[in-house]
Amino acid sequence: MSRDATRPPRLRLDTPVTYLKGVGPVRAEALRRLGVVTAGDLLYHIPHRYEDASTVASIASLEPGMQGTVIGRVVSKGVLPTRKGLRIFQAVLRDDSGMIEVSWPGQPYLDRTIAKDDVLLVSGNVRFFHGRQLQPREFVNLGDEENGTAQGRVLSVYPATEGLSFKVIRGIIDAHLGELLPLVTEYLPQEVLAAAAVPTIGDALRMVHRPTSLAEALEGRARLAFEELLFVQLLQQRAKALARETRRGIHFENKRDLTTRLRESLPFQLTGAQARVLREIFADMCSERRMQRLLQGDVGSGKTIVALFSALLAMENGYQAALMAPTELLAEQHMRSVTKLLEPLAIAPLLVTGSLKARARKELAVRLANPAPALVIGTHALVQEATLFGRLGLAVVDEQHRFGVEQRKALGAKGESPDVLLMTATPIPRSLALTLYGDLDLSLLDERPPGRQPITTALRPESARERVLQFVDREIGKGRQAYVVYPVIEESEKSDLKAATTMFEILSSGPFSERSSALLHGRLPAEEKDAIMRRFRDGAIDLLVATTVIEVGIDVPNATVMLIEHPERFGLSQLHQLRGRVGRGAEASFCILLGDVSPETRQRLDVFVGSEDGFEIARADLDLRGMGDLFGERQSGVPTFRVADPLRDELLNEQARAAADRLLAADPGLDAPANAPMRRVLGERYARSLELFRVG
């Protein structure tokens, strides 16, 4: 055997991590769970936070009232119970200058993860409580490192997994970083880097893994966030451009017949936002390309009237229009409001739902198969194979996030390329909407119709419970109705949350025993839920005890009180949607948050109490909770961001959009040699780019 044959293979970016020194099969499997399969993947396993050990103070120098960061060895530890049942984990740390007690209230589990002789880096407030005590804001267990090893450095804290600590990951990356960095070549064009003022990829990866300061770590992260945003913008804008090329649509003409008659018959003036959005939609519908537009508007901003004008434009051109709602109750609500608005025009809309009798369904099928103009309102029954349209020109999807991608596509596939208008009442900032829905055109209803009374919103402590319930009862005594909302259906041994089922029994047999009440939650059969909501809508129920199943529901103008218990368990946007269930009539309405909350939670809830602007609330919610928590499942086709946050990185997002504009304007297919490296990386990261840019 030759001498060369005994040498380990030369490290490459595609080398499996199993062959890296210090890894092996067990650690390789743990790394795979983190998405790290190759040596190159290690470079893009980015720290999720940093601890600044470059400003470490000596323990002896800490004084009460200070904020400080120390590194010390654990000399003793234990869990202390308190009279109130709270268990506190305490550890005593020592460095060369002295000792200090560190206290973690309510975290007894740390006793299992922190061992005697471990070295901890701890940042927090210093207070005097039977001696000096440090209350940690952040801490890192450095294991058995010597104090001097970490001191003076910015420590990278990596996403970890069971059986593989961040410290082990840091050691693996440190051991191979010097050999891996030279293998990385730049793939973004130089002019793009210069315009965004971000470092090259090699420098950025060194900065995030081995920063000399927190500022340098942030500079490296900015480059990685920018490229993620740039790639998404390229994909979205290319998808939109290709769709415009291929989607020949119906060329409507603004005849100002039915639309003018509706405008003249309305008992109110359109808002400036509604007029602006209608101009955008009409321009789309009167062009030769197919409309694919998202209409985003806050609760009560008047999306339905916009959809109705759009439908009439299709109808006055001899086409049919369809409005699809997620539930029969919402479809019936649209049917009632639209029927009333269309009475002066002598137009009667049609209703298609799954509960129609066979005879009525057959009659409707015959009517829809006829190409005569019509407005049909319905549920997912509209997209079933049995529902055929003679001449569908416009498809409107209300609360579009409640439908699957395939259901939305199925309605758009009815007829011959009808225009599509998607509507959502979940307000998100425009910069984020343009990223999530970049392959759609975006219209924004950011103005509430005049005359809507503001909803009085308040946060009340548990001690005010009796007064709050008396207030709700007085409102019901005036002939009004009320909601009481809980975060969970049933009580649990693991939680001390009040539950809807238990509280329904307490409320209906106690404070509201003289009132008609009902319980509504997600586990009830659909027919029972619909029946309860109909009875509440019709005034047969005074008090509706519910979970968030009523978050997006029907209009009950007579409901004037929304009482929400355990408000800390809800996101701000969710609270805003719940508040939107009241304030729909002429009477003063109220939203009351009830419960004792921490100072941090109160600060968050004060944002909600102080604003009725859904976009402002959504921005605060995103800042506090992050995109994943707010949106749940990602939109289909939208890549998950590993580093970037389109809201917090708003400036980078704008720069990425501008860069994508310039690149695609000059080279729509990214075919130029200068763009080849970027096309290659797009192909490696996003399968979707294969069809958009024909990347091999």
XYZ file of C-alpha atoms in Angstrom:
696
model
C 0.000 0.000 0.000
C 1.366 3.431 -0.934
C 1.997 6.048 1.701
C -0.665 8.344 0.146
C -3.323 5.626 0.490
C -3.009 5.738 4.284
C -3.651 9.476 4.491
C -7.153 10.661 5.412
C -9.064 12.080 2.439
C -8.591 15.784 1.861
C -11.416 17.805 3.446
C -14.047 19.064 1.008
C -17.306 20.913 1.524
C -19.229 17.777 0.540
C -17.294 15.505 2.919
C -19.816 13.700 5.189
C -19.496 14.904 8.796
C -19.035 11.278 9.898
C -15.434 11.480 8.590
C -14.581 14.661 10.482
C -12.258 14.418 13.462
C -14.223 14.417 16.708
C -17.549 13.375 15.148
C -18.117 9.660 14.478
C -21.437 7.874 13.790
C -23.305 8.849 16.990
C -22.516 12.547 16.765
C -23.089 12.472 12.995
C -26.644 11.246 13.622
C -27.220 14.059 16.160
C -25.840 16.610 13.667
C -28.157 15.214 10.981
C -31.122 16.074 13.222
C -29.853 19.660 13.097
C -29.647 19.593 9.290
C -25.860 19.209 9.276
C -24.882 16.367 6.929
C -21.708 17.607 5.240
C -18.689 19.644 6.276
C -20.133 22.555 4.280
C -23.331 22.384 6.328
C -21.250 23.039 9.443
C -20.301 26.454 8.054
C -23.962 27.379 7.759
C -24.899 26.102 11.220
C -24.992 29.631 12.596
C -24.930 30.561 16.316
C -28.372 31.621 17.519
C -26.917 33.916 20.167
C -23.620 35.150 21.623
C -22.292 35.749 25.097
C -19.862 38.616 25.376
C -17.059 37.371 27.600
C -14.849 40.253 26.479
C -16.362 42.450 29.208
C -16.180 39.961 32.094
C -15.940 41.550 35.546
C -14.374 40.064 38.634
C -16.887 38.770 41.177
C -15.406 41.015 43.876
C -16.167 44.128 41.781
C -19.938 43.491 41.615
C -22.137 45.840 43.652
C -25.942 45.755 44.197
C -27.754 47.673 41.448
C -25.121 46.870 38.836
C -25.468 44.741 35.719
C -22.528 42.455 35.273
C -21.041 39.444 33.500
C -18.846 37.018 35.431
C -17.166 33.657 34.852
C -16.910 31.374 37.860
C -16.645 27.755 38.900
C -19.572 26.123 40.739
C -18.413 25.332 44.278
C -21.843 24.344 45.632
C -25.434 24.083 44.385
C -28.910 22.942 45.373
C -32.666 23.474 45.176
C -34.368 25.524 47.891
C -38.153 25.404 48.500
C -40.031 28.521 49.600
C -43.140 28.917 51.745
C -45.231 29.644 48.644
C -44.172 26.387 47.012
C -41.702 27.984 44.586
C -38.503 25.961 44.089
C -35.320 27.948 43.514
C -32.087 26.571 42.059
C -29.055 28.248 43.598
C -25.363 27.920 42.841
C -22.329 29.571 44.397
C -19.691 30.696 41.873
C -16.046 31.447 42.636
C -13.309 33.151 40.658
C -9.871 34.368 41.745
C -11.407 37.423 43.444
C -14.234 35.922 45.478
C -17.627 34.190 45.518
C -21.248 35.116 44.718
C -24.596 33.351 44.964
C -26.586 32.957 41.721
C -30.331 32.301 41.952
C -32.797 30.866 39.362
C -36.374 31.029 40.794
C -38.769 28.413 39.393
C -36.028 26.485 37.552
C -35.236 23.484 39.773
C -34.492 21.371 36.672
C -31.144 23.188 36.340
C -29.942 20.994 39.201
C -29.787 18.151 36.658
C -27.796 20.091 34.029
C -25.354 22.112 36.154
C -22.764 20.102 38.058
C -20.279 21.007 40.751
C -17.000 22.272 39.207
C -18.766 23.393 35.991
C -17.648 26.805 34.777
C -20.549 29.222 34.146
C -20.626 32.522 32.291
C -23.497 34.507 33.847
C -24.939 37.932 32.959
C -27.585 39.672 35.031
C -28.584 42.096 37.771
C -26.843 42.219 41.129
C -28.995 42.646 44.220
C -28.575 42.340 47.998
C -30.585 39.473 49.516
C -28.927 37.904 52.569
C -25.704 38.917 50.848
C -24.795 39.704 47.250
C -26.816 37.740 44.720
C -26.717 37.628 40.918
C -30.029 37.169 39.068
C -29.176 35.693 35.653
C -30.570 37.196 32.477
C -28.444 34.823 30.380
C -25.964 32.111 31.227
C -23.749 29.621 29.422
C -22.437 26.415 30.943
C -18.826 26.231 29.785
C -18.486 22.767 31.295
C -15.095 22.305 32.863
C -13.298 24.982 30.802
C -10.650 26.956 32.559
C -11.820 30.506 33.278
C -9.149 32.000 31.072
C -10.181 29.970 28.034
C -13.429 31.888 27.596
C -12.451 35.235 29.097
C -11.848 37.975 26.571
C -13.857 36.218 23.826
C -17.284 36.517 22.282
C -18.703 33.023 22.768
C -20.844 31.510 20.037
C -23.872 29.591 21.324
C -25.111 27.137 18.679
C -28.496 25.445 18.213
C -28.003 22.051 19.859
C -29.876 18.767 20.199
C -30.196 15.877 22.620
C -26.841 14.206 23.055
C -24.922 17.071 21.448
C -24.310 20.254 23.424
C -23.565 23.642 21.911
C -20.099 23.388 23.422
C -19.326 20.149 21.550
C -20.651 21.711 18.328
C -18.484 24.765 18.932
C -15.460 22.499 19.394
C -16.134 20.608 16.143
C -16.573 23.847 14.177
C -13.498 25.446 15.779
C -11.399 22.394 14.874
C -12.275 22.555 11.169
C -13.065 26.225 10.498
C -9.556 27.146 9.390
C -9.544 24.374 6.789
C -13.137 24.921 5.595
C -13.169 28.696 5.078
C -10.662 28.709 2.154
C -12.927 26.219 0.326
C -15.772 28.739 0.138
C -15.898 30.981 -2.927
C -18.053 34.059 -3.352
C -21.261 33.562 -5.345
C -22.966 36.962 -5.132
C -21.936 39.549 -7.761
C -19.539 42.193 -6.475
C -21.872 45.076 -7.321
C -24.626 43.458 -5.220
C -22.304 43.155 -2.218
C -21.150 46.756 -2.616
C -24.689 48.167 -2.878
C -25.803 46.324 0.267
C -22.517 47.070 2.101
C -22.175 43.482 3.348
C -18.962 41.407 3.573
C -17.951 38.533 1.313
C -19.177 35.061 2.247
C -15.783 33.930 3.563
C -15.425 36.960 5.826
C -19.055 36.664 6.965
C -18.692 33.011 7.973
C -15.518 33.770 9.922
C -17.298 36.689 11.639
C -20.287 34.644 12.796
C -18.217 31.698 14.046
C -15.186 33.523 15.473
C -16.223 37.122 16.094
C -13.824 39.504 17.790
C -16.792 41.582 18.970
C -20.574 41.460 19.021
C -20.627 44.142 16.311
C -18.544 41.915 14.042
C -20.856 38.935 14.693
C -23.838 41.093 13.682
C -22.023 42.236 10.534
C -21.446 38.629 9.481
C -25.040 37.699 10.258
C -26.265 40.633 8.136
C -24.541 39.181 5.066
C -26.156 35.752 5.578
C -29.575 37.315 6.214
C -29.247 39.521 3.132
C -28.474 36.597 0.829
C -31.454 34.601 2.152
C -33.750 37.553 1.531
C -32.192 38.158 -1.897
C -32.750 34.550 -2.959
C -36.396 34.634 -1.851
C -36.937 37.937 -3.677
C -35.368 36.485 -6.830
C -37.624 33.423 -6.661
C -40.793 35.416 -5.951
C -40.164 38.110 -8.556
C -39.180 35.562 -11.202
C -42.314 33.527 -10.459
C -44.459 36.642 -10.804
C -42.768 37.660 -14.081
C -43.189 34.195 -15.611
C -46.818 34.043 -14.496
C -47.479 37.399 -16.146
C -45.962 36.151 -19.376
C -48.059 32.993 -19.444
C -51.317 33.961 -17.755
C -53.391 35.543 -20.468
C -56.542 36.580 -18.677
C -59.959 38.005 -19.437
C -59.849 41.540 -20.781
C -62.725 43.187 -18.903
C -64.027 46.633 -19.786
C -65.029 49.127 -17.094
C -68.516 49.852 -18.447
C -69.547 51.792 -15.317
C -72.973 50.177 -15.388
C -73.589 47.937 -12.381
C -70.623 49.387 -10.467
C -71.922 52.958 -10.819
C -75.427 51.918 -9.824
C -74.084 50.218 -6.697
C -71.982 53.237 -5.754
C -75.003 55.536 -6.120
C -77.218 53.259 -4.026
C -74.812 52.799 -1.119
C -75.907 54.435 2.154
C -72.258 55.365 2.830
C -69.194 56.757 1.071
C -66.281 54.481 0.225
C -63.125 55.206 2.195
C -60.061 56.538 0.421
C -58.381 53.141 0.913
C -61.337 51.294 -0.634
C -61.345 53.641 -3.640
C -57.576 53.197 -4.103
C -57.788 49.393 -3.867
C -60.681 49.290 -6.361
C -58.596 51.288 -8.849
C -55.790 48.704 -8.469
C -58.181 45.764 -8.910
C -60.037 47.334 -11.865
C -56.713 48.099 -13.582
C -55.787 44.412 -13.216
C -59.145 43.140 -14.422
C -59.155 45.500 -17.423
C -55.669 44.423 -18.499
C -54.969 41.443 -20.748
C -53.206 39.470 -18.022
C -54.870 37.389 -15.385
C -55.275 39.034 -11.975
C -53.641 37.261 -9.024
C -54.052 39.736 -6.153
C -54.030 39.563 -2.357
C -56.324 42.017 -0.568
C -55.159 42.523 2.986
C -57.369 44.442 5.401
C -57.888 44.730 9.127
C -61.050 43.587 10.884
C -63.894 45.850 9.753
C -61.942 47.592 6.974
C -64.587 46.811 4.332
C -63.140 43.998 2.211
C -66.568 42.566 1.315
C -67.747 45.732 -0.463
C -64.495 45.755 -2.476
C -65.147 42.143 -3.498
C -68.722 43.052 -4.471
C -67.640 45.908 -6.779
C -65.113 43.546 -8.386
C -67.827 40.923 -8.908
C -70.124 43.484 -10.549
C -67.372 44.495 -12.975
C -67.187 40.840 -14.088
C -70.987 40.577 -14.291
C -71.463 43.719 -16.383
C -69.069 42.123 -18.859
C -71.284 39.048 -19.084
C -69.318 36.809 -16.687
C -70.038 34.961 -13.466
C -68.330 35.754 -10.146
C -67.821 33.426 -7.165
C -67.037 34.252 -3.528
C -65.770 31.316 -1.418
C -65.897 31.494 2.403
C -64.380 28.947 4.832
C -67.618 28.096 6.708
C -71.336 27.934 5.965
C -71.968 30.571 8.646
C -69.622 33.034 6.949
C -71.080 32.193 3.537
C -74.589 32.846 4.876
C -73.401 36.104 6.453
C -71.967 37.263 3.121
C -75.216 36.178 1.452
C -77.341 38.336 3.775
C -75.159 41.451 3.531
C -74.650 41.190 -0.247
C -78.352 40.504 -0.911
C -79.278 43.690 0.954
C -76.703 45.766 -0.952
C -77.843 44.387 -4.331
C -81.592 44.877 -3.782
C -81.605 48.314 -5.520
C -79.944 46.664 -8.547
C -82.527 43.842 -8.658
C -79.744 41.241 -8.506
C -80.191 38.139 -6.334
C -76.980 36.254 -5.455
C -76.936 32.445 -5.289
C -75.808 30.374 -2.281
C -73.958 27.051 -2.686
C -73.099 25.042 0.437
C -72.613 21.380 1.269
C -75.867 21.195 3.248
C -78.115 22.015 0.285
C -80.834 19.457 -0.460
C -80.343 17.373 -3.590
C -83.129 19.117 -5.509
C -81.843 22.618 -4.710
C -78.319 21.550 -5.602
C -79.469 20.222 -8.976
C -81.356 23.446 -9.742
C -78.290 25.504 -8.848
C -76.037 23.298 -10.969
C -78.272 23.972 -13.993
C -78.209 27.718 -13.260
C -74.405 27.847 -12.894
C -73.833 25.800 -16.045
C -75.721 28.525 -17.903
C -73.187 31.209 -18.970
C -75.519 34.060 -17.954
C -73.997 36.562 -15.461
C -74.427 35.580 -11.802
C -72.889 36.103 -8.376
C -72.539 32.880 -6.394
C -71.503 32.741 -2.736
C -70.486 29.458 -1.148
C -68.106 27.237 0.774
C -65.623 24.634 -0.469
C -68.647 23.128 -2.260
C -67.772 25.620 -5.019
C -64.584 23.719 -5.853
C -66.113 20.246 -6.001
C -66.141 18.500 -9.365
C -69.938 18.582 -9.502
C -69.944 22.403 -9.441
C -69.479 23.596 -13.019
C -69.488 27.224 -14.123
C -70.713 28.286 -17.546
C -68.556 31.428 -17.688
C -66.620 32.184 -14.501
C -64.741 35.466 -14.726
C -63.766 36.228 -11.120
C -62.958 33.951 -8.160
C -62.759 35.589 -4.708
C -61.443 33.615 -1.720
C -62.326 35.091 1.701
C -60.083 34.332 4.700
C -57.731 32.684 2.213
C -55.409 31.329 4.932
C -58.240 29.055 6.118
C -58.106 27.144 2.824
C -55.424 24.792 1.578
C -53.327 25.757 -1.422
C -55.060 23.101 -3.541
C -58.551 24.409 -2.660
C -57.563 27.935 -3.663
C -56.081 26.647 -6.925
C -59.187 24.541 -7.614
C -61.461 27.592 -7.558
C -59.055 29.518 -9.785
C -59.060 26.567 -12.202
C -62.837 26.770 -12.748
C -63.744 28.391 -16.060
C -61.147 29.747 -18.468
C -58.476 31.542 -16.408
C -60.757 33.647 -14.170
C -59.191 36.542 -12.290
C -58.391 35.624 -8.681
C -58.728 37.861 -5.613
C -57.545 36.441 -2.266
C -58.675 38.253 0.898
C -57.262 38.054 4.413
C -58.092 39.793 7.701
C -54.697 38.951 9.212
C -52.797 42.232 8.917
C -49.041 42.018 8.543
C -46.600 44.823 7.648
C -46.251 45.476 3.929
C -42.552 44.575 3.804
C -43.304 41.144 5.248
C -46.370 40.629 3.041
C -44.279 41.354 -0.048
C -41.864 38.632 1.050
C -44.424 35.977 2.020
C -46.696 36.676 -0.955
C -44.132 38.042 -3.400
C -45.637 36.176 -6.369
C -48.972 37.970 -5.840
C -49.834 41.614 -6.342
C -50.726 43.228 -3.027
C -53.530 45.639 -2.134
C -53.855 47.098 1.330
C -56.990 48.366 3.107
C -55.376 50.421 5.856
C -58.308 52.712 6.705
C -61.408 51.925 8.757
C -64.825 53.119 7.546
C -66.073 56.203 9.430
C -68.747 55.829 12.083
C -67.317 52.731 13.761
C -67.102 53.338 17.483
C -63.769 52.605 19.158
C -63.796 49.569 21.440
C -62.911 50.370 25.050
C -60.106 47.975 25.995
C -58.776 47.380 29.517
C -56.524 45.011 31.477
C -57.908 44.107 34.899
C -56.270 42.080 37.741
C -57.748 38.920 39.249
C -58.872 40.934 42.270
C -61.336 42.785 39.997
C -63.066 39.546 38.847
C -66.320 40.133 40.726
C -66.648 43.721 39.461
C -65.865 42.639 35.878
C -68.497 39.865 35.938
C -71.048 42.294 37.389
C -70.296 44.690 34.524
C -70.809 41.902 31.957
C -74.108 41.001 33.613
C -75.258 44.646 33.480
C -74.517 44.744 29.738
C -76.566 41.581 29.240
C -79.323 43.178 31.352
C -79.460 45.985 28.767
C -80.282 43.392 26.115
C -76.713 42.958 24.899
C -74.639 39.774 24.496
C -71.152 38.810 25.618
C -68.271 36.427 24.897
C -65.995 34.890 27.548
C -62.883 33.292 26.016
C -60.401 30.828 27.546
C -57.095 29.496 26.132
C -57.825 25.800 26.849
C -60.838 23.496 26.719
C -60.173 21.342 29.790
C -58.152 21.653 32.979
C -54.854 19.773 33.287
C -52.726 18.640 36.215
C -49.750 20.249 34.447
C -51.393 23.660 34.228
C -53.278 26.018 36.494
C -55.115 27.664 33.596
C -58.837 28.182 33.875
C -60.557 26.049 31.247
C -63.634 26.724 29.128
C -65.557 23.599 30.228
C -64.998 24.138 33.965
C -65.650 27.880 33.825
C -68.810 27.362 31.796
C -70.222 25.278 34.656
C -69.136 27.885 37.233
C -70.426 30.890 35.285
C -73.693 29.366 34.075
C -74.636 28.092 37.545
C -73.312 31.122 39.446
C -72.982 34.757 38.272
C -75.007 34.152 35.076
C -77.512 31.561 36.318
C -80.364 33.842 35.244
C -78.968 34.233 31.734
C -78.982 31.945 28.719
C -75.444 30.622 28.159
C -73.688 28.111 25.902
C -70.260 26.479 25.549
C -68.377 26.472 22.235
C -65.038 24.805 21.534
C -63.182 23.044 18.747
C -63.965 19.480 19.821
C -67.699 19.884 19.253
C -69.108 18.394 16.030
C -69.317 20.941 13.198
C -73.130 20.801 13.143
C -73.316 21.560 16.882
C -70.861 24.463 16.574
C -72.893 25.952 13.726
C -76.140 25.540 15.668
C -74.694 27.322 18.729
C -73.332 30.203 16.627
C -76.680 30.590 14.865
C -78.506 30.741 18.202
C -76.006 33.316 19.465
C -76.361 35.335 16.270
C -80.141 35.248 16.561
C -80.085 36.442 20.193
C -81.182 33.171 21.830
C -77.901 32.994 23.833
C -76.800 35.830 26.148
C -73.344 34.564 27.131
C -71.064 32.477 24.918
C -68.213 30.746 26.773
C -65.674 29.682 24.184
C -62.116 28.983 23.123
C -60.534 30.759 20.142
C -62.842 28.871 17.780
C -64.723 32.192 17.543
C -61.557 34.113 16.567
C -62.771 34.484 12.980
C -66.528 34.194 13.080
C -69.799 35.724 12.125
C -70.982 39.258 12.859
C -73.142 39.577 15.959
C -73.889 43.329 16.114
C -75.643 42.916 19.475
C -72.493 41.490 21.169
C -70.807 44.316 23.096
C -68.425 42.584 25.538
C -65.395 40.388 24.868
C -63.947 39.080 28.156
C -60.627 37.204 27.739
C -59.125 35.223 30.618
C -55.392 34.405 30.819
C -54.549 37.031 28.161
C -50.863 36.188 28.549
C -51.519 32.931 26.679
C -52.620 34.712 23.504
C -50.598 36.510 20.858
C -51.374 40.182 20.278
C -52.740 39.522 16.790
C -54.955 36.762 18.185
C -56.273 39.142 20.839
C -56.958 41.699 18.110
C -58.951 39.158 16.090
C -60.972 38.276 19.198
C -61.646 41.948 19.931
C -62.920 42.276 16.378
C -65.909 40.070 17.274
C -67.476 43.035 19.138
C -67.973 46.648 18.101
C -70.002 45.679 15.026
C -73.204 47.427 16.067
C -74.237 50.927 17.105
C -73.709 50.388 20.860
C -70.519 51.054 22.832
C -68.407 47.895 23.066
C -65.763 46.619 25.467
C -62.808 44.200 25.457
C -61.609 43.211 28.932
C -58.443 41.222 29.639
C -58.702 39.549 33.061
C -55.831 38.073 35.059
C -52.634 38.746 36.982
C -49.653 39.041 34.649
C -45.922 39.634 34.982
C -44.435 43.103 34.358
C -42.999 41.871 31.031
C -46.389 40.539 29.919
C -48.113 43.750 31.025
C -45.735 45.723 28.823
C -46.700 43.512 25.862
C -50.445 43.709 26.588
C -50.255 47.496 26.984
C -49.450 47.625 23.242
C -52.771 45.884 22.550
C -54.750 47.951 25.052
C -53.389 51.184 23.595
C -54.048 50.511 19.899
C -56.800 49.338 17.563
C -54.497 49.381 14.532
C -54.101 45.757 13.455
C -50.931 46.499 11.479
C -49.260 48.175 14.466
C -50.297 45.271 16.694
C -49.058 42.694 14.173
C -45.684 44.439 13.996
C -45.382 44.349 17.800
C -46.469 40.695 17.801
C -43.810 39.795 15.246
C -41.151 41.655 17.218
C -42.090 39.782 20.384
C -43.016 36.312 19.118
C -41.301 35.877 15.766
C -42.742 34.817 12.420
C -43.027 31.117 13.115
C -45.118 31.589 16.242
C -47.399 34.078 14.569
C -48.098 32.278 11.327
C -47.888 28.655 12.415
C -47.311 26.677 9.240
C -45.398 28.513 6.547
C -47.069 29.552 3.338
C -46.643 26.841 0.718
C -43.630 27.535 -1.484
C -42.083 30.105 0.855
C -38.610 28.937 1.956
C -38.018 28.834 5.703
C -35.577 31.503 6.830
C -32.684 30.138 8.882
C -30.983 33.469 9.587
C -33.127 36.302 8.236
C -36.248 37.818 9.727
C -38.054 39.882 7.049
C -39.536 42.209 9.671
C -36.561 42.834 11.932
C -34.271 42.925 8.897
C -36.560 45.393 7.145
C -33.728 47.528 5.701
C -31.896 44.423 4.442
C -35.186 43.214 2.969
C -35.628 46.467 1.050
C -32.027 46.259 -0.178
C -32.591 42.630 -1.245
C -35.746 43.574 -3.154
C -33.937 46.415 -4.906
C -31.002 44.126 -5.771
C -33.373 41.469 -7.159
C -35.106 44.150 -9.254
C -31.806 45.254 -10.779
C -30.531 41.719 -11.400
C -33.721 40.493 -13.103
C -34.166 43.682 -15.117
C -30.700 43.192 -16.633
C -30.727 39.384 -16.805
C -34.233 37.848 -16.327
C -32.999 34.249 -16.439
C -29.728 34.890 -14.556
C -28.012 33.475 -17.650
C -25.000 35.841 -17.685
C -21.642 34.258 -16.708
C -21.293 36.709 -13.815
C -24.530 35.325 -12.340
C -23.658 31.644 -12.826
C -22.309 31.089 -9.263
C -25.462 32.635 -7.789
C -27.664 30.472 -10.049
C -25.749 27.390 -8.912
C -26.325 28.148 -5.203
C -30.002 28.877 -5.897
C -30.275 25.442 -7.499
C -28.584 23.787 -4.528
C -30.752 25.462 -1.913
C -34.158 25.772 -3.523
C -35.614 23.114 -5.794
C -38.171 25.689 -6.915
C -35.439 27.590 -8.779
C -35.000 24.659 -11.165
C -38.220 25.515 -12.945
C -37.871 29.288 -12.573
C -34.271 29.684 -13.705
C -33.672 26.326 -15.406
C -30.705 25.696 -13.107
C -28.953 22.433 -13.934
